[in-house]
Amino acid sequence: MKKIIFIVVLLFAVNLYAAPKIDYSKSYQVTSTAASEKYAVFGSFDGNIRVVSYDTSDISLLENAHKKPVISLSFSKDGSFMASASQDDEIIFWDMVDFVEIKRIKKHGQGVRAVAVSPKGDMLYIAFPNSIYEYETSKWVNTAIFEGYDNGIYSIEINSKGDRLAAGSKLGDIYITDINKQEIVKTIKAGRQVIISLDFAGSKNILASGSYDRTVRVYNIDSGKTLNEFSLFSDTIRGVALNNDGSKVLAGSDDGNILIYDLSSGAVKNQRIEGSGEITALSAPKSFKFVNYGRGLAYEEERCGIITYPAKKGIYRKLYSFIGSDIIISENGYMAGRGNMGEYISSYYRGNKESISEIMEKYFRKDKLKIK
């Protein structure tokens, strides 16, 4: 058996004025994420969905979202459509051009587990504990119900062609469903614990999985062959993502670490953001031009959504949420806020003359503030 030598590289070091200590008592827990080439999306414990623009960092709050935690988010390939699912057992299909709700499906009492949007956005897949419902989005007709997932469903994902659906189970099995035939054609054994996260490469039938067993695995689903696996984390894998050609896999864990692993060279880039807390959810566009994830749980002091830019060394942004407002902070002192009426609280980008110290003094509790 060949030995794999892991090369650990510090992708970047972060110092936001020694990370100001803020009162986080009103901040939210990020429970799910999604990414298109234009937007980083954060679903939260409070049921709200926040969309952050890659270009401007403007924050958009999707109105009338969910009443309970958002547990799953999925984009169409071009980013025009998105689906969200919540513990309130409601699924929303969104127009992400105009940021409006297209359709709301209510499945109260059925226990929604995950959603997946087809590459073209013409089909929506909703996973329940032991079945997957298929909807045609032009007419909103329930066109099929896929069954046979004996070990339960905890995550789903669709490949780039829209003809294969992967479902992760409670006992570590990954069921591969042929969407056209509407049947399970392959079962991949992927450990013995819950498969909590799945992602296909953008242009190939390569699938990555993250599990409670602390292991990331990468498969060729045509052959069912395991291409690679690594256990570099000390806790549950909360999110995995593959780039377009499947050459790199991104993974984040409850142990607080995020790794970008090069499958061809075996090199590992260790991406660290200053702060503490578990990685609660993670995603990235197929270009890997940014990564968005949640850090921290409800009982921890630091809870925030973070957007990082692996291709631009040292660039990152943190998103904190308070009742009635959102604020983004970047390493260069850029700040953007959205108040109750939609106005910007403060922003160098928009010509506001307040200094960072003045902003912090005005908007954050002084006894928690620490800036060097």
JSON list of N, CA and C in Angstrom, two decimals, residues 43-80:
[
{"chain": "A", "resi": 43, "resn": "GLY", "atom": "N", "xyz": [-28.04, 29.96, 5.65]},
{"chain": "A", "resi": 43, "resn": "GLY", "atom": "CA", "xyz": [-29.31, 29.64, 6.29]},
{"chain": "A", "resi": 43, "resn": "GLY", "atom": "C", "xyz": [-29.06, 29.54, 7.79]},
{"chain": "A", "resi": 44, "resn": "SER", "atom": "N", "xyz": [-29.98, 30.02, 8.60]},
{"chain": "A", "resi": 44, "resn": "SER", "atom": "CA", "xyz": [-29.68, 30.13, 10.02]},
{"chain": "A", "resi": 44, "resn": "SER", "atom": "C", "xyz": [-30.71, 29.46, 10.92]},
{"chain": "A", "resi": 45, "resn": "PHE", "atom": "N", "xyz": [-30.34, 29.38, 12.19]},
{"chain": "A", "resi": 45, "resn": "PHE", "atom": "CA", "xyz": [-31.18, 28.77, 13.21]},
{"chain": "A", "resi": 45, "resn": "PHE", "atom": "C", "xyz": [-32.49, 29.51, 13.37]},
{"chain": "A", "resi": 46, "resn": "ASP", "atom": "N", "xyz": [-32.47, 30.82, 13.11]},
{"chain": "A", "resi": 46, "resn": "ASP", "atom": "CA", "xyz": [-33.69, 31.62, 13.27]},
{"chain": "A", "resi": 46, "resn": "ASP", "atom": "C", "xyz": [-34.64, 31.50, 12.08]},
{"chain": "A", "resi": 47, "resn": "GLY", "atom": "N", "xyz": [-34.28, 30.69, 11.09]},
{"chain": "A", "resi": 47, "resn": "GLY", "atom": "CA", "xyz": [-35.14, 30.48, 9.92]},
{"chain": "A", "resi": 47, "resn": "GLY", "atom": "C", "xyz": [-34.92, 31.44, 8.79]},
{"chain": "A", "resi": 48, "resn": "ASN", "atom": "N", "xyz": [-34.08, 32.44, 8.99]},
{"chain": "A", "resi": 48, "resn": "ASN", "atom": "CA", "xyz": [-33.83, 33.43, 7.94]},
{"chain": "A", "resi": 48, "resn": "ASN", "atom": "C", "xyz": [-32.74, 32.95, 6.99]},
{"chain": "A", "resi": 49, "resn": "ILE", "atom": "N", "xyz": [-32.75, 33.53, 5.79]},
{"chain": "A", "resi": 49, "resn": "ILE", "atom": "CA", "xyz": [-31.73, 33.23, 4.78]},
{"chain": "A", "resi": 49, "resn": "ILE", "atom": "C", "xyz": [-31.10, 34.55, 4.35]},
{"chain": "A", "resi": 50, "resn": "ARG", "atom": "N", "xyz": [-29.78, 34.62, 4.46]},
{"chain": "A", "resi": 50, "resn": "ARG", "atom": "CA", "xyz": [-29.06, 35.84, 4.09]},
{"chain": "A", "resi": 50, "resn": "ARG", "atom": "C", "xyz": [-28.17, 35.56, 2.89]},
{"chain": "A", "resi": 51, "resn": "VAL", "atom": "N", "xyz": [-28.25, 36.43, 1.91]},
{"chain": "A", "resi": 51, "resn": "VAL", "atom": "CA", "xyz": [-27.50, 36.29, 0.67]},
{"chain": "A", "resi": 51, "resn": "VAL", "atom": "C", "xyz": [-26.48, 37.42, 0.60]},
{"chain": "A", "resi": 52, "resn": "VAL", "atom": "N", "xyz": [-25.21, 37.07, 0.43]},
{"chain": "A", "resi": 52, "resn": "VAL", "atom": "CA", "xyz": [-24.15, 38.06, 0.39]},
{"chain": "A", "resi": 52, "resn": "VAL", "atom": "C", "xyz": [-23.54, 38.07, -1.02]},
{"chain": "A", "resi": 53, "resn": "SER", "atom": "N", "xyz": [-23.48, 39.26, -1.62]},
{"chain": "A", "resi": 53, "resn": "SER", "atom": "CA", "xyz": [-22.93, 39.42, -2.96]},
{"chain": "A", "resi": 53, "resn": "SER", "atom": "C", "xyz": [-21.42, 39.25, -2.95]},
{"chain": "A", "resi": 54, "resn": "TYR", "atom": "N", "xyz": [-20.92, 38.44, -3.87]},
{"chain": "A", "resi": 54, "resn": "TYR", "atom": "CA", "xyz": [-19.47, 38.26, -4.01]},
{"chain": "A", "resi": 54, "resn": "TYR", "atom": "C", "xyz": [-18.79, 39.56, -4.40]},
{"chain": "A", "resi": 55, "resn": "ASP", "atom": "N", "xyz": [-19.42, 40.34, -5.27]},
{"chain": "A", "resi": 55, "resn": "ASP", "atom": "CA", "xyz": [-18.81, 41.55, -5.80]},
{"chain": "A", "resi": 55, "resn": "ASP", "atom": "C", "xyz": [-18.85, 42.74, -4.85]},
{"chain": "A", "resi": 56, "resn": "THR", "atom": "N", "xyz": [-19.98, 42.92, -4.15]},
{"chain": "A", "resi": 56, "resn": "THR", "atom": "CA", "xyz": [-20.17, 44.13, -3.35]},
{"chain": "A", "resi": 56, "resn": "THR", "atom": "C", "xyz": [-20.24, 43.90, -1.85]},
{"chain": "A", "resi": 57, "resn": "SER", "atom": "N", "xyz": [-20.45, 42.67, -1.43]},
{"chain": "A", "resi": 57, "resn": "SER", "atom": "CA", "xyz": [-20.67, 42.31, -0.02]},
{"chain": "A", "resi": 57, "resn": "SER", "atom": "C", "xyz": [-22.01, 42.81, 0.50]},
{"chain": "A", "resi": 58, "resn": "ASP", "atom": "N", "xyz": [-22.87, 43.32, -0.36]},
{"chain": "A", "resi": 58, "resn": "ASP", "atom": "CA", "xyz": [-24.21, 43.72, 0.08]},
{"chain": "A", "resi": 58, "resn": "ASP", "atom": "C", "xyz": [-24.95, 42.49, 0.60]},
{"chain": "A", "resi": 59, "resn": "ILE", "atom": "N", "xyz": [-25.74, 42.70, 1.65]},
{"chain": "A", "resi": 59, "resn": "ILE", "atom": "CA", "xyz": [-26.51, 41.62, 2.26]},
{"chain": "A", "resi": 59, "resn": "ILE", "atom": "C", "xyz": [-27.97, 41.75, 1.86]},
{"chain": "A", "resi": 60, "resn": "SER", "atom": "N", "xyz": [-28.56, 40.66, 1.40]},
{"chain": "A", "resi": 60, "resn": "SER", "atom": "CA", "xyz": [-29.99, 40.62, 1.11]},
{"chain": "A", "resi": 60, "resn": "SER", "atom": "C", "xyz": [-30.64, 39.57, 2.01]},
{"chain": "A", "resi": 61, "resn": "LEU", "atom": "N", "xyz": [-31.69, 39.96, 2.68]},
{"chain": "A", "resi": 61, "resn": "LEU", "atom": "CA", "xyz": [-32.44, 39.04, 3.53]},
{"chain": "A", "resi": 61, "resn": "LEU", "atom": "C", "xyz": [-33.65, 38.56, 2.74]},
{"chain": "A", "resi": 62, "resn": "LEU", "atom": "N", "xyz": [-33.74, 37.24, 2.51]},
{"chain": "A", "resi": 62, "resn": "LEU", "atom": "CA", "xyz": [-34.89, 36.70, 1.80]},
{"chain": "A", "resi": 62, "resn": "LEU", "atom": "C", "xyz": [-36.10, 36.73, 2.72]},
{"chain": "A", "resi": 63, "resn": "GLU", "atom": "N", "xyz": [-37.04, 37.57, 2.39]},
{"chain": "A", "resi": 63, "resn": "GLU", "atom": "CA", "xyz": [-38.19, 37.79, 3.26]},
{"chain": "A", "resi": 63, "resn": "GLU", "atom": "C", "xyz": [-39.11, 36.58, 3.30]},
{"chain": "A", "resi": 64, "resn": "ASN", "atom": "N", "xyz": [-39.80, 36.45, 4.43]},
{"chain": "A", "resi": 64, "resn": "ASN", "atom": "CA", "xyz": [-40.80, 35.39, 4.61]},
{"chain": "A", "resi": 64, "resn": "ASN", "atom": "C", "xyz": [-40.22, 34.01, 4.32]},
{"chain": "A", "resi": 65, "resn": "ALA", "atom": "N", "xyz": [-39.02, 33.75, 4.85]},
{"chain": "A", "resi": 65, "resn": "ALA", "atom": "CA", "xyz": [-38.39, 32.45, 4.63]},
{"chain": "A", "resi": 65, "resn": "ALA", "atom": "C", "xyz": [-39.02, 31.42, 5.56]},
{"chain": "A", "resi": 66, "resn": "HIS", "atom": "N", "xyz": [-38.27, 30.95, 6.54]},
{"chain": "A", "resi": 66, "resn": "HIS", "atom": "CA", "xyz": [-38.77, 29.84, 7.36]},
{"chain": "A", "resi": 66, "resn": "HIS", "atom": "C", "xyz": [-38.98, 30.25, 8.82]},
{"chain": "A", "resi": 67, "resn": "LYS", "atom": "N", "xyz": [-39.75, 29.43, 9.52]},
{"chain": "A", "resi": 67, "resn": "LYS", "atom": "CA", "xyz": [-40.03, 29.68, 10.94]},
{"chain": "A", "resi": 67, "resn": "LYS", "atom": "C", "xyz": [-39.09, 28.91, 11.85]},
{"chain": "A", "resi": 68, "resn": "LYS", "atom": "N", "xyz": [-38.40, 27.91, 11.30]},
{"chain": "A", "resi": 68, "resn": "LYS", "atom": "CA", "xyz": [-37.48, 27.09, 12.08]},
{"chain": "A", "resi": 68, "resn": "LYS", "atom": "C", "xyz": [-36.15, 27.00, 11.33]},
{"chain": "A", "resi": 69, "resn": "PRO", "atom": "N", "xyz": [-35.13, 26.37, 11.93]},
{"chain": "A", "resi": 69, "resn": "PRO", "atom": "CA", "xyz": [-33.81, 26.30, 11.31]},
{"chain": "A", "resi": 69, "resn": "PRO", "atom": "C", "xyz": [-33.82, 25.83, 9.85]},
{"chain": "A", "resi": 70, "resn": "VAL", "atom": "N", "xyz": [-33.02, 26.50, 9.04]},
{"chain": "A", "resi": 70, "resn": "VAL", "atom": "CA", "xyz": [-32.87, 26.13, 7.63]},
{"chain": "A", "resi": 70, "resn": "VAL", "atom": "C", "xyz": [-31.82, 25.02, 7.56]},
{"chain": "A", "resi": 71, "resn": "ILE", "atom": "N", "xyz": [-32.21, 23.83, 7.13]},
{"chain": "A", "resi": 71, "resn": "ILE", "atom": "CA", "xyz": [-31.33, 22.67, 7.20]},
{"chain": "A", "resi": 71, "resn": "ILE", "atom": "C", "xyz": [-30.67, 22.31, 5.88]},
{"chain": "A", "resi": 72, "resn": "SER", "atom": "N", "xyz": [-31.18, 22.85, 4.76]},
{"chain": "A", "resi": 72, "resn": "SER", "atom": "CA", "xyz": [-30.61, 22.48, 3.46]},
{"chain": "A", "resi": 72, "resn": "SER", "atom": "C", "xyz": [-30.84, 23.58, 2.44]},
{"chain": "A", "resi": 73, "resn": "LEU", "atom": "N", "xyz": [-29.81, 23.85, 1.61]},
{"chain": "A", "resi": 73, "resn": "LEU", "atom": "CA", "xyz": [-29.89, 24.84, 0.54]},
{"chain": "A", "resi": 73, "resn": "LEU", "atom": "C", "xyz": [-29.25, 24.24, -0.70]},
{"chain": "A", "resi": 74, "resn": "SER", "atom": "N", "xyz": [-29.79, 24.57, -1.88]},
{"chain": "A", "resi": 74, "resn": "SER", "atom": "CA", "xyz": [-29.25, 24.03, -3.12]},
{"chain": "A", "resi": 74, "resn": "SER", "atom": "C", "xyz": [-29.49, 24.99, -4.27]},
{"chain": "A", "resi": 75, "resn": "PHE", "atom": "N", "xyz": [-28.44, 25.22, -5.11]},
{"chain": "A", "resi": 75, "resn": "PHE", "atom": "CA", "xyz": [-28.53, 26.08, -6.28]},
{"chain": "A", "resi": 75, "resn": "PHE", "atom": "C", "xyz": [-28.66, 25.26, -7.55]},
{"chain": "A", "resi": 76, "resn": "SER", "atom": "N", "xyz": [-29.27, 25.87, -8.58]},
{"chain": "A", "resi": 76, "resn": "SER", "atom": "CA", "xyz": [-29.15, 25.35, -9.94]},
{"chain": "A", "resi": 76, "resn": "SER", "atom": "C", "xyz": [-27.74, 25.67, -10.43]},
{"chain": "A", "resi": 77, "resn": "LYS", "atom": "N", "xyz": [-27.32, 25.08, -11.53]},
{"chain": "A", "resi": 77, "resn": "LYS", "atom": "CA", "xyz": [-25.94, 25.22, -11.99]},
{"chain": "A", "resi": 77, "resn": "LYS", "atom": "C", "xyz": [-25.56, 26.67, -12.29]},
{"chain": "A", "resi": 78, "resn": "ASP", "atom": "N", "xyz": [-26.48, 27.43, -12.90]},
{"chain": "A", "resi": 78, "resn": "ASP", "atom": "CA", "xyz": [-26.16, 28.82, -13.24]},
{"chain": "A", "resi": 78, "resn": "ASP", "atom": "C", "xyz": [-26.48, 29.80, -12.13]},
{"chain": "A", "resi": 79, "resn": "GLY", "atom": "N", "xyz": [-26.99, 29.30, -11.01]},
{"chain": "A", "resi": 79, "resn": "GLY", "atom": "CA", "xyz": [-27.28, 30.17, -9.87]},
{"chain": "A", "resi": 79, "resn": "GLY", "atom": "C", "xyz": [-28.58, 30.94, -9.96]},
{"chain": "A", "resi": 80, "resn": "SER", "atom": "N", "xyz": [-29.39, 30.68, -10.98]},
{"chain": "A", "resi": 80, "resn": "SER", "atom": "CA", "xyz": [-30.64, 31.42, -11.15]},
{"chain": "A", "resi": 80, "resn": "SER", "atom": "C", "xyz": [-31.73, 31.00, -10.16]}
]
